[in-house]
Coordinates of C-alpha atoms in Angstrom, one line a residue:
Chain A
M1 CA 93.0 -101.6 -41.3
S2 CA 92.0 -100.3 -37.9
R3 CA 90.0 -97.4 -39.6
C4 CA 88.2 -100.0 -41.6
R5 CA 87.4 -102.0 -38.5
G6 CA 86.2 -98.8 -36.8
S7 CA 83.8 -98.1 -39.8
I8 CA 82.4 -101.6 -39.7
A9 CA 81.9 -101.3 -35.9
R10 CA 80.1 -97.9 -36.4
A11 CA 77.9 -99.3 -39.1
A12 CA 77.1 -102.3 -37.0
C13 CA 76.2 -100.0 -34.1
V14 CA 73.9 -97.9 -36.3
F15 CA 72.3 -101.1 -37.7
L16 CA 71.7 -102.5 -34.2
L17 CA 70.4 -99.2 -33.0
C18 CA 68.0 -99.1 -35.9
C19 CA 66.9 -102.7 -35.1
F20 CA 66.2 -101.7 -31.5
L21 CA 64.6 -98.4 -32.2
R22 CA 62.3 -99.3 -35.1
P23 CA 59.8 -101.5 -33.2
A24 CA 59.5 -98.8 -30.5
Y25 CA 58.2 -96.3 -33.1
A26 CA 55.8 -98.8 -34.6
Q27 CA 54.4 -100.0 -31.3
T28 CA 50.8 -99.0 -30.5
F29 CA 48.7 -99.7 -27.4
T30 CA 45.0 -100.1 -26.4
L31 CA 43.3 -97.9 -23.9
S32 CA 40.3 -99.7 -22.5
G33 CA 38.1 -99.6 -19.5
K34 CA 34.5 -99.1 -18.2
V35 CA 32.3 -96.1 -18.0
N36 CA 29.9 -95.9 -15.1
D37 CA 27.6 -93.4 -13.5
T38 CA 28.2 -92.2 -10.0
A39 CA 26.0 -95.1 -8.7
G40 CA 28.3 -97.6 -10.5
H41 CA 25.9 -98.5 -13.3
P42 CA 27.5 -99.1 -16.7
I43 CA 26.7 -96.5 -19.3
P44 CA 26.2 -98.0 -22.8
G45 CA 26.6 -95.7 -25.8
A46 CA 28.9 -93.2 -24.1
T47 CA 31.5 -91.5 -26.3
V48 CA 35.0 -91.9 -24.9
S49 CA 37.7 -89.5 -26.2
A50 CA 41.4 -89.6 -25.9
K51 CA 43.2 -86.4 -27.0
S52 CA 46.9 -86.7 -27.7
I53 CA 48.6 -83.9 -25.9
A54 CA 51.5 -84.0 -28.4
S55 CA 49.6 -84.0 -31.7
G56 CA 46.3 -82.6 -30.6
K57 CA 44.5 -85.4 -32.4
T58 CA 41.4 -86.9 -30.7
Y59 CA 40.5 -90.6 -30.9
T60 CA 37.0 -91.8 -30.0
A61 CA 35.2 -95.0 -29.2
R62 CA 31.8 -95.7 -27.9
T63 CA 30.9 -98.0 -25.0
N64 CA 29.1 -101.3 -25.6
A65 CA 26.0 -102.5 -23.7
N66 CA 28.2 -103.3 -20.6
G67 CA 29.8 -99.8 -20.6
M68 CA 33.1 -101.2 -21.9
Y69 CA 35.2 -99.3 -24.4
S70 CA 38.5 -99.9 -26.3
I71 CA 40.5 -97.3 -28.2
L72 CA 42.9 -99.2 -30.3
D73 CA 46.3 -98.4 -32.0
L74 CA 47.3 -95.4 -29.8
S75 CA 50.9 -94.4 -29.9
S76 CA 52.7 -94.1 -26.6
G77 CA 52.5 -90.6 -24.9
D78 CA 50.2 -88.5 -22.8
Y79 CA 46.5 -88.3 -23.4
Q80 CA 43.6 -86.3 -22.0
V81 CA 40.8 -88.8 -21.6
W82 CA 37.2 -88.1 -20.9
A83 CA 33.7 -89.6 -21.6
A84 CA 30.4 -88.1 -22.3
A85 CA 26.8 -89.3 -22.7
G86 CA 24.0 -86.8 -23.1
E87 CA 24.1 -84.4 -20.1
L88 CA 26.6 -86.6 -18.3
Q89 CA 30.3 -86.1 -18.5
S90 CA 33.5 -87.3 -16.8
P91 CA 36.2 -84.9 -15.7
P92 CA 39.2 -85.2 -18.1
I93 CA 42.1 -87.2 -16.7
K94 CA 45.7 -87.4 -17.9
V95 CA 46.8 -90.8 -19.0
S96 CA 50.4 -91.6 -19.8
L97 CA 50.3 -94.5 -22.2
A98 CA 53.4 -96.7 -22.3
A99 CA 51.6 -100.1 -22.4
A100 CA 48.1 -101.4 -22.8
Q101 CA 46.1 -99.6 -20.1
T102 CA 42.8 -99.9 -18.3
T103 CA 41.2 -96.6 -17.3
D104 CA 37.7 -96.5 -15.8
L105 CA 35.7 -93.3 -16.1
T106 CA 32.7 -92.0 -14.0
L107 CA 30.1 -89.8 -15.5
S108 CA 28.3 -87.2 -13.5
P109 CA 26.1 -84.2 -14.6
A110 CA 28.2 -81.9 -16.8
P111 CA 29.3 -78.6 -15.1
S112 CA 27.8 -75.5 -16.4
A113 CA 29.8 -73.2 -18.6
G114 CA 31.0 -71.1 -15.7
E115 CA 32.4 -74.0 -13.7
N116 CA 34.5 -75.6 -16.4
L117 CA 37.4 -77.5 -15.0
P118 CA 40.9 -76.2 -15.9
N119 CA 42.3 -77.9 -19.1
A120 CA 38.9 -79.4 -19.8
P121 CA 38.2 -80.4 -23.4
P122 CA 36.1 -77.9 -25.3
Q123 CA 32.5 -78.4 -24.5
Q124 CA 30.5 -79.3 -27.6
K125 CA 27.0 -77.9 -27.8
S126 CA 24.7 -80.8 -27.9
E127 CA 22.6 -80.7 -31.1
T128 CA 20.8 -84.0 -30.3
N129 CA 17.2 -84.0 -31.1
P130 CA 15.4 -84.9 -27.9
A131 CA 13.2 -87.2 -30.0
S132 CA 16.1 -88.9 -31.8
P133 CA 15.8 -92.7 -31.7
S134 CA 18.0 -94.8 -29.5
L135 CA 19.1 -98.5 -29.8
S136 CA 16.5 -99.4 -27.1
D137 CA 13.7 -98.1 -29.4
L138 CA 14.5 -100.7 -32.1
G139 CA 13.4 -103.8 -30.2
F140 CA 16.5 -105.9 -30.2
T141 CA 16.8 -108.5 -27.5
T142 CA 19.3 -108.1 -24.7
Q143 CA 21.0 -111.3 -26.0
Q144 CA 21.6 -109.5 -29.3
T145 CA 23.0 -106.3 -27.9
Q146 CA 24.9 -107.8 -24.9
S147 CA 28.6 -107.7 -25.1
N148 CA 30.3 -111.0 -24.5
A149 CA 34.0 -110.7 -23.7
Q150 CA 34.4 -114.4 -23.1
L151 CA 33.0 -115.3 -26.5
Q152 CA 35.4 -112.7 -28.1
A153 CA 38.3 -114.4 -26.3
T154 CA 37.1 -117.8 -27.5
L155 CA 36.8 -116.5 -31.1
A156 CA 40.3 -115.1 -30.9
R157 CA 41.7 -118.4 -29.7
R158 CA 39.8 -120.3 -32.4
T159 CA 41.0 -118.0 -35.1
E160 CA 44.6 -118.3 -33.9
M161 CA 44.4 -122.1 -34.0
L162 CA 42.7 -122.2 -37.4
K163 CA 45.3 -119.9 -38.9
I164 CA 48.0 -122.4 -37.8
H165 CA 45.7 -125.2 -39.2
Q166 CA 45.5 -123.4 -42.5
R167 CA 49.3 -122.7 -42.8
L168 CA 50.3 -126.2 -41.8
G169 CA 47.7 -127.7 -44.0
I170 CA 49.1 -125.9 -47.1
I171 CA 52.7 -126.8 -46.0
T172 CA 51.6 -130.5 -45.7
T173 CA 50.7 -130.6 -49.4
I174 CA 54.5 -130.3 -50.3
P175 CA 55.8 -133.5 -48.7
M176 CA 52.5 -135.2 -49.7
A177 CA 52.9 -134.4 -53.4
A178 CA 56.6 -135.4 -53.1
A179 CA 55.7 -138.7 -51.4
L180 CA 53.2 -139.5 -54.3
I181 CA 55.9 -138.7 -56.9
T182 CA 58.5 -140.8 -55.2
G183 CA 56.1 -143.7 -54.6
P184 CA 56.6 -145.5 -58.0
M185 CA 60.4 -145.2 -57.6
A186 CA 60.2 -147.1 -54.3
K187 CA 58.4 -150.0 -56.0
A188 CA 60.2 -153.2 -57.2
K189 CA 57.8 -154.5 -59.7
G190 CA 54.7 -153.4 -61.6
K191 CA 51.3 -155.0 -61.8
N192 CA 52.4 -157.7 -64.3
G193 CA 55.7 -158.4 -62.5
E194 CA 57.9 -156.3 -64.8
V195 CA 60.8 -154.4 -63.2
I196 CA 59.9 -150.7 -63.0
H197 CA 62.8 -149.5 -61.0
E198 CA 65.4 -151.0 -58.8
P199 CA 64.2 -150.1 -55.3
T200 CA 67.4 -148.7 -54.0
D201 CA 67.7 -147.9 -50.4
A202 CA 67.9 -144.2 -51.2
N203 CA 64.6 -144.3 -53.1
L204 CA 62.9 -146.2 -50.4
D205 CA 64.4 -144.1 -47.6
L206 CA 63.3 -140.9 -49.3
H207 CA 59.8 -142.1 -49.9
V208 CA 59.5 -143.4 -46.3
A209 CA 60.9 -140.1 -45.0
L210 CA 58.5 -138.0 -47.1
G211 CA 55.6 -140.3 -46.0
G212 CA 56.6 -139.9 -42.4
L213 CA 56.9 -136.1 -42.6
T214 CA 53.5 -135.9 -44.4
T215 CA 51.9 -138.0 -41.6
A216 CA 53.4 -136.0 -38.8
L217 CA 52.4 -132.7 -40.4
Y218 CA 49.0 -134.0 -41.3
F219 CA 48.1 -135.0 -37.7
T220 CA 49.6 -131.8 -36.2
T221 CA 47.4 -129.9 -38.7
A222 CA 44.4 -131.9 -37.8
G223 CA 45.0 -131.4 -34.1
Y224 CA 44.8 -127.6 -34.5
A225 CA 41.3 -128.0 -36.1
I226 CA 40.1 -130.7 -33.7
F227 CA 41.1 -128.9 -30.6
A228 CA 40.1 -125.4 -31.7
P229 CA 37.3 -124.1 -29.4
R230 CA 33.7 -124.8 -30.7
I231 CA 31.3 -121.9 -30.9
P232 CA 27.9 -123.0 -29.5
N233 CA 24.6 -122.3 -31.4
N234 CA 26.3 -122.0 -34.7
P235 CA 24.9 -124.4 -37.3
K236 CA 27.5 -125.0 -40.0
H237 CA 26.8 -124.2 -43.7
G238 CA 28.8 -123.5 -46.8
G239 CA 32.1 -124.9 -47.9
I240 CA 33.2 -125.7 -44.3
R241 CA 30.7 -128.6 -44.4
W242 CA 32.4 -130.2 -47.4
H243 CA 35.8 -129.4 -45.8
E244 CA 34.8 -131.3 -42.7
A245 CA 33.0 -134.1 -44.5
L246 CA 36.1 -134.8 -46.6
A247 CA 38.1 -135.3 -43.4
W248 CA 36.2 -138.6 -43.0
V249 CA 37.9 -139.7 -46.3
H250 CA 41.4 -138.3 -45.9
G251 CA 41.6 -138.9 -42.1
P252 CA 41.3 -142.7 -42.3
G253 CA 43.3 -142.6 -45.5
M254 CA 46.2 -141.0 -43.7
V255 CA 46.1 -143.8 -41.0
L256 CA 45.7 -146.5 -43.6
T257 CA 48.4 -145.4 -46.1
P258 CA 51.4 -145.7 -43.9
V259 CA 50.1 -149.1 -42.5
L260 CA 49.6 -150.5 -46.0
G261 CA 53.0 -149.0 -47.0
Y262 CA 54.7 -150.8 -44.2
M263 CA 53.0 -154.1 -45.2
A264 CA 54.0 -153.6 -48.8
Y265 CA 57.6 -152.8 -47.7
S266 CA 57.7 -156.0 -45.6
Q267 CA 56.3 -158.2 -48.4
E268 CA 58.9 -156.8 -50.9
N269 CA 61.7 -157.3 -48.4
S270 CA 60.8 -160.9 -48.1
G271 CA 61.0 -161.2 -51.9
E272 CA 57.2 -161.2 -52.5
K273 CA 55.3 -158.9 -54.8
P274 CA 53.0 -156.8 -52.7
H275 CA 49.7 -158.6 -52.5
G276 CA 46.4 -158.5 -50.7
I277 CA 45.4 -155.2 -49.1
A278 CA 49.0 -154.1 -49.1
A279 CA 48.8 -153.8 -52.9
Q280 CA 46.3 -151.0 -52.5
H281 CA 48.9 -148.7 -50.7
G282 CA 49.3 -146.5 -53.8
T283 CA 45.5 -146.4 -54.6
V284 CA 44.7 -145.4 -51.0
A285 CA 47.4 -142.8 -51.0
Y286 CA 46.1 -141.2 -54.2
V287 CA 42.4 -141.2 -52.9
T288 CA 43.7 -139.6 -49.7
A289 CA 45.6 -136.9 -51.5
I290 CA 42.7 -136.1 -53.8
A291 CA 40.3 -135.9 -50.8
Y292 CA 42.8 -133.7 -49.0
G293 CA 43.2 -131.3 -52.0
T294 CA 39.5 -131.1 -52.5
A295 CA 39.0 -130.2 -48.8
I296 CA 41.4 -127.3 -49.3
V297 CA 39.5 -126.1 -52.4
A298 CA 36.2 -126.5 -50.6
V299 CA 37.1 -124.2 -47.8
S300 CA 38.6 -121.7 -50.2
W301 CA 35.6 -121.6 -52.4
P302 CA 34.6 -119.5 -54.4
I303 CA 37.9 -119.0 -56.0
H304 CA 38.3 -116.1 -58.4
L305 CA 41.9 -115.7 -59.5
K306 CA 42.5 -112.1 -60.1
F307 CA 46.3 -111.8 -59.6
W308 CA 46.6 -110.0 -62.9
E309 CA 44.3 -107.2 -61.9
K310 CA 45.8 -104.0 -60.9
K311 CA 45.3 -103.2 -57.2
Chain B
M1 CA -11.0 -55.6 -28.7
R2 CA -8.6 -54.5 -31.4
F3 CA -5.6 -54.6 -29.0
T4 CA -6.5 -57.9 -27.3
S5 CA -6.6 -59.7 -30.7
W6 CA -3.0 -58.8 -31.6
P7 CA -1.4 -61.5 -29.4
V8 CA -3.7 -64.0 -30.9
I9 CA -2.8 -63.0 -34.4
V10 CA 1.0 -63.0 -33.5
L11 CA 0.7 -66.4 -31.9
A12 CA -1.2 -67.8 -34.9
A13 CA 1.4 -66.4 -37.3
A14 CA 4.2 -67.8 -35.3
S15 CA 2.5 -71.2 -35.2
A16 CA 2.1 -71.2 -39.0
T17 CA 5.7 -70.2 -39.7
S18 CA 7.6 -72.1 -37.1
P19 CA 8.8 -75.4 -38.6
A20 CA 8.0 -77.2 -35.3
F21 CA 4.4 -76.5 -35.7
A22 CA 4.2 -76.4 -39.5
Q23 CA 5.7 -79.9 -39.8
P24 CA 4.3 -82.3 -37.3
D25 CA 6.6 -85.2 -36.2
K26 CA 6.8 -88.0 -38.7
V27 CA 8.0 -91.4 -37.5
Y28 CA 9.4 -93.9 -39.9
V29 CA 10.1 -97.6 -39.2
L30 CA 12.4 -99.8 -41.2
D31 CA 10.2 -102.3 -42.9
Q32 CA 12.6 -104.3 -45.0
S33 CA 16.3 -104.1 -45.5
T34 CA 19.3 -105.8 -47.0
L35 CA 22.8 -104.7 -45.9
T36 CA 25.6 -106.2 -47.9
Y37 CA 29.3 -105.8 -47.3
H38 CA 31.7 -106.7 -50.1
M39 CA 35.1 -108.2 -49.3
S40 CA 37.7 -108.5 -52.0
H41 CA 40.8 -110.7 -52.1
P42 CA 42.9 -111.7 -55.1
M43 CA 41.3 -115.2 -54.8
H44 CA 37.9 -114.3 -53.5
E45 CA 35.0 -112.0 -54.0
V46 CA 32.7 -112.4 -51.0
D47 CA 29.4 -110.7 -50.2
G48 CA 28.0 -110.9 -46.7
K49 CA 24.3 -110.1 -46.3
S50 CA 22.1 -109.2 -43.4
T51 CA 18.3 -108.8 -43.4
S52 CA 18.1 -108.4 -39.7
A53 CA 18.6 -104.6 -39.5
K54 CA 16.0 -102.6 -37.5
G55 CA 15.6 -98.8 -37.8
K56 CA 13.6 -95.9 -36.7
G57 CA 13.5 -92.3 -38.0
I58 CA 11.9 -89.3 -36.4
C59 CA 11.4 -86.0 -38.3
H60 CA 10.9 -83.2 -35.8
A61 CA 11.0 -79.5 -36.3
G62 CA 12.4 -79.8 -39.9
Q63 CA 15.2 -82.1 -38.8
C64 CA 15.2 -85.9 -39.3
D65 CA 17.1 -88.3 -37.1
F66 CA 17.5 -91.8 -38.2
L67 CA 19.1 -94.8 -36.5
I68 CA 19.7 -98.2 -38.2
A69 CA 21.2 -101.1 -36.3
A70 CA 22.0 -104.7 -37.2
P71 CA 23.7 -107.5 -35.2
V72 CA 27.2 -108.1 -36.6
K73 CA 26.6 -111.8 -36.4
S74 CA 23.6 -111.6 -38.6
F75 CA 25.8 -111.1 -41.7
D76 CA 25.9 -114.3 -43.7
S77 CA 28.6 -114.7 -46.4
G78 CA 27.5 -118.3 -47.2
D79 CA 30.1 -120.0 -45.0
T80 CA 30.0 -120.4 -41.3
N81 CA 33.8 -120.5 -40.9
R82 CA 34.3 -117.2 -42.7
D83 CA 31.4 -115.6 -40.8
L84 CA 33.0 -116.6 -37.4
H85 CA 36.3 -115.2 -38.6
M86 CA 34.6 -112.0 -39.6
L87 CA 33.0 -111.9 -36.1
E88 CA 36.4 -112.3 -34.5
A89 CA 38.2 -109.8 -36.7
T90 CA 35.5 -107.1 -36.2
R91 CA 35.4 -107.8 -32.4
G92 CA 31.7 -108.7 -33.0
A93 CA 31.2 -110.5 -29.7
Q94 CA 32.5 -107.6 -27.7
F95 CA 30.7 -105.0 -29.8
P96 CA 27.7 -107.0 -31.2
M97 CA 25.9 -104.2 -33.0
V98 CA 26.7 -102.1 -36.0
Q99 CA 24.8 -98.8 -35.7
V100 CA 24.4 -96.0 -38.3
R101 CA 23.1 -92.6 -37.3
T102 CA 22.2 -89.7 -39.5
R103 CA 20.7 -86.3 -39.2
F104 CA 19.5 -84.3 -42.2
P105 CA 17.1 -81.5 -43.0
Q106 CA 13.6 -82.8 -43.7
H107 CA 13.5 -81.1 -47.1
E108 CA 16.6 -83.0 -48.2
A109 CA 14.4 -86.1 -48.6
D110 CA 12.3 -84.3 -51.2
N111 CA 15.0 -85.1 -53.8
S112 CA 15.4 -88.4 -55.6
T113 CA 19.1 -88.3 -54.8
F114 CA 19.9 -87.0 -51.4
Y115 CA 23.2 -86.6 -49.5
V116 CA 23.6 -87.3 -45.8
D117 CA 26.4 -87.4 -43.2
L118 CA 26.6 -90.8 -41.5
E119 CA 28.0 -91.7 -38.1
V120 CA 28.8 -95.5 -38.1
Q121 CA 29.6 -97.2 -34.9
F122 CA 31.2 -100.6 -35.5
A123 CA 33.8 -102.8 -33.9
G124 CA 34.0 -100.4 -30.9
Q125 CA 35.0 -97.5 -33.2
I126 CA 33.1 -94.6 -34.6
A127 CA 33.6 -93.4 -38.2
H128 CA 32.1 -90.5 -40.0
Y129 CA 31.2 -90.5 -43.7
D130 CA 30.2 -87.2 -45.1
H131 CA 28.0 -86.4 -48.1
V132 CA 27.0 -90.0 -48.9
A133 CA 24.6 -90.3 -51.8
F134 CA 21.4 -92.3 -51.6
Q135 CA 18.7 -92.9 -54.1
L136 CA 15.2 -92.4 -52.9
T137 CA 11.9 -93.5 -54.3
Q138 CA 8.5 -93.0 -52.7
Q139 CA 5.6 -95.4 -53.1
G140 CA 2.6 -94.4 -51.0
N141 CA 3.7 -94.6 -47.4
D142 CA 6.8 -96.6 -48.3
V143 CA 10.1 -94.9 -49.0
H144 CA 12.8 -97.0 -50.7
I145 CA 16.4 -96.0 -50.1
A146 CA 19.5 -97.4 -51.8
G147 CA 23.1 -96.5 -51.7
S148 CA 26.5 -97.5 -50.6
V149 CA 28.6 -96.6 -47.6
P150 CA 32.3 -96.4 -48.5
A151 CA 33.6 -98.2 -45.4
T152 CA 37.1 -99.4 -45.0
C153 CA 38.8 -101.8 -42.5
S154 CA 41.2 -99.1 -41.3
D155 CA 38.2 -96.8 -40.5
F156 CA 37.4 -99.3 -37.7
K157 CA 40.9 -100.4 -36.9
I158 CA 40.1 -103.9 -38.2
E159 CA 43.1 -106.1 -38.9
R160 CA 42.5 -107.3 -42.4
P161 CA 42.1 -111.1 -42.6
S162 CA 44.5 -112.7 -45.0
F163 CA 44.4 -115.9 -47.0
L164 CA 47.7 -117.4 -48.3
T165 CA 49.4 -114.5 -46.6
V166 CA 47.6 -112.0 -48.8
P167 CA 45.3 -109.7 -46.9
I168 CA 41.9 -108.7 -48.2
K169 CA 41.4 -105.2 -49.7
N170 CA 41.0 -102.4 -47.2
E171 CA 37.7 -101.3 -48.9
I172 CA 34.6 -103.1 -47.6
P173 CA 31.8 -101.1 -49.2
V174 CA 28.4 -101.7 -47.6
R175 CA 25.5 -101.7 -50.0
V176 CA 22.3 -100.5 -48.4
D177 CA 18.8 -101.3 -49.7
M178 CA 16.0 -100.3 -47.3
T179 CA 12.3 -99.8 -47.3
W180 CA 10.9 -97.4 -44.7
R181 CA 7.3 -97.1 -43.7
Q182 CA 5.8 -94.0 -42.3
Q183 CA 3.7 -94.7 -39.2

């Protein structure tokens, strides 16, 4: 018995150890920073290299118009990092990567072959054609080539919010469909007064709960789209326009449906057949659901189902 | 007289045989272009096009250096929302240009199918594609080049966007259709 308990404890320890160790192996980091010349001017188009001392593998990135670089997905460990641009080069520095790190590099004229620094990366003979074209030869405007870290951060925040909007939006379809299905079961009488179903408390409660859940999920979903950051100078076209236009149908519908539902419920409770605008509760709910479904299809268009194809 | 003319003859012979002199610089400018990336998902097949690329090529001393660049945000897939997501996923605001550089021997362009090594700078990363085939047709001063660059998301460390929790395919081949004009 005690041996058995010991084995279970050992297995649990191994399992826990695996759980703790696994993420450590999979974790990667970003090495980023700025490349300047000795006067502090940013150097666009410089090649930044990070050579893993353990594996010998070299990872490269190029600086943007502001001299910024990012080398992504580096494993933890020691790296030799240097930058080069034409005749300019930075002395290699050792970087121990254990978290995302910022390392700025300064370029100065490369030393001649005789004055190579110890442990310097192998010098590559430049084979650049002196007449080879550069980005500045192509006539792009500064606005087009300028890096914009703030816009990148805004885009990231926007994408994150819209991802939640998308997931919640799809989840919302489940209680919405269930509320539509349970709707007739919560009704006392049909159009001509015939008894459809006895509106038991259970049926009504279920329908009201599903309706309430749908409404709560719907407005949470909508909030993630409404409050997602806007990107200026970006006229909309494509399926997103239909997606947004249809919100003017299902949005008011989602406000109106529970209100009409409450009115119909009150009328039935007082022994009346739902009448007036309250009688349209079901119709409004169906129109709302159709507009909602169409909005999902519009933003997913064009749909080509190819699940049967081999990957 | 006989001895003094030797250097002249040697110089003339050297001038005639040296590629630098035999082949004067040729400058090409990108006149028209369509770059199209193809994105594949079990529910979607999407093409994003850009006609905003600019390029310049210089052939000097028997070697040709070409540079083609396009703003990442100029790619249009037919839906603003998808294009903004692409811009975010490819870090397009931080690294707004996609640049392609290539260097090849000038005689390579004499063939209707020619192979070049490409250096593609995109999303803050550099990827190399060797021996990429392009079809070349010449019409007067215009050179039409078509081919496909076998790019993948992982080459540029792009996290693949997903829809309904299914990510897009890693392969995002870029179809290139360009007309260059010799200046």
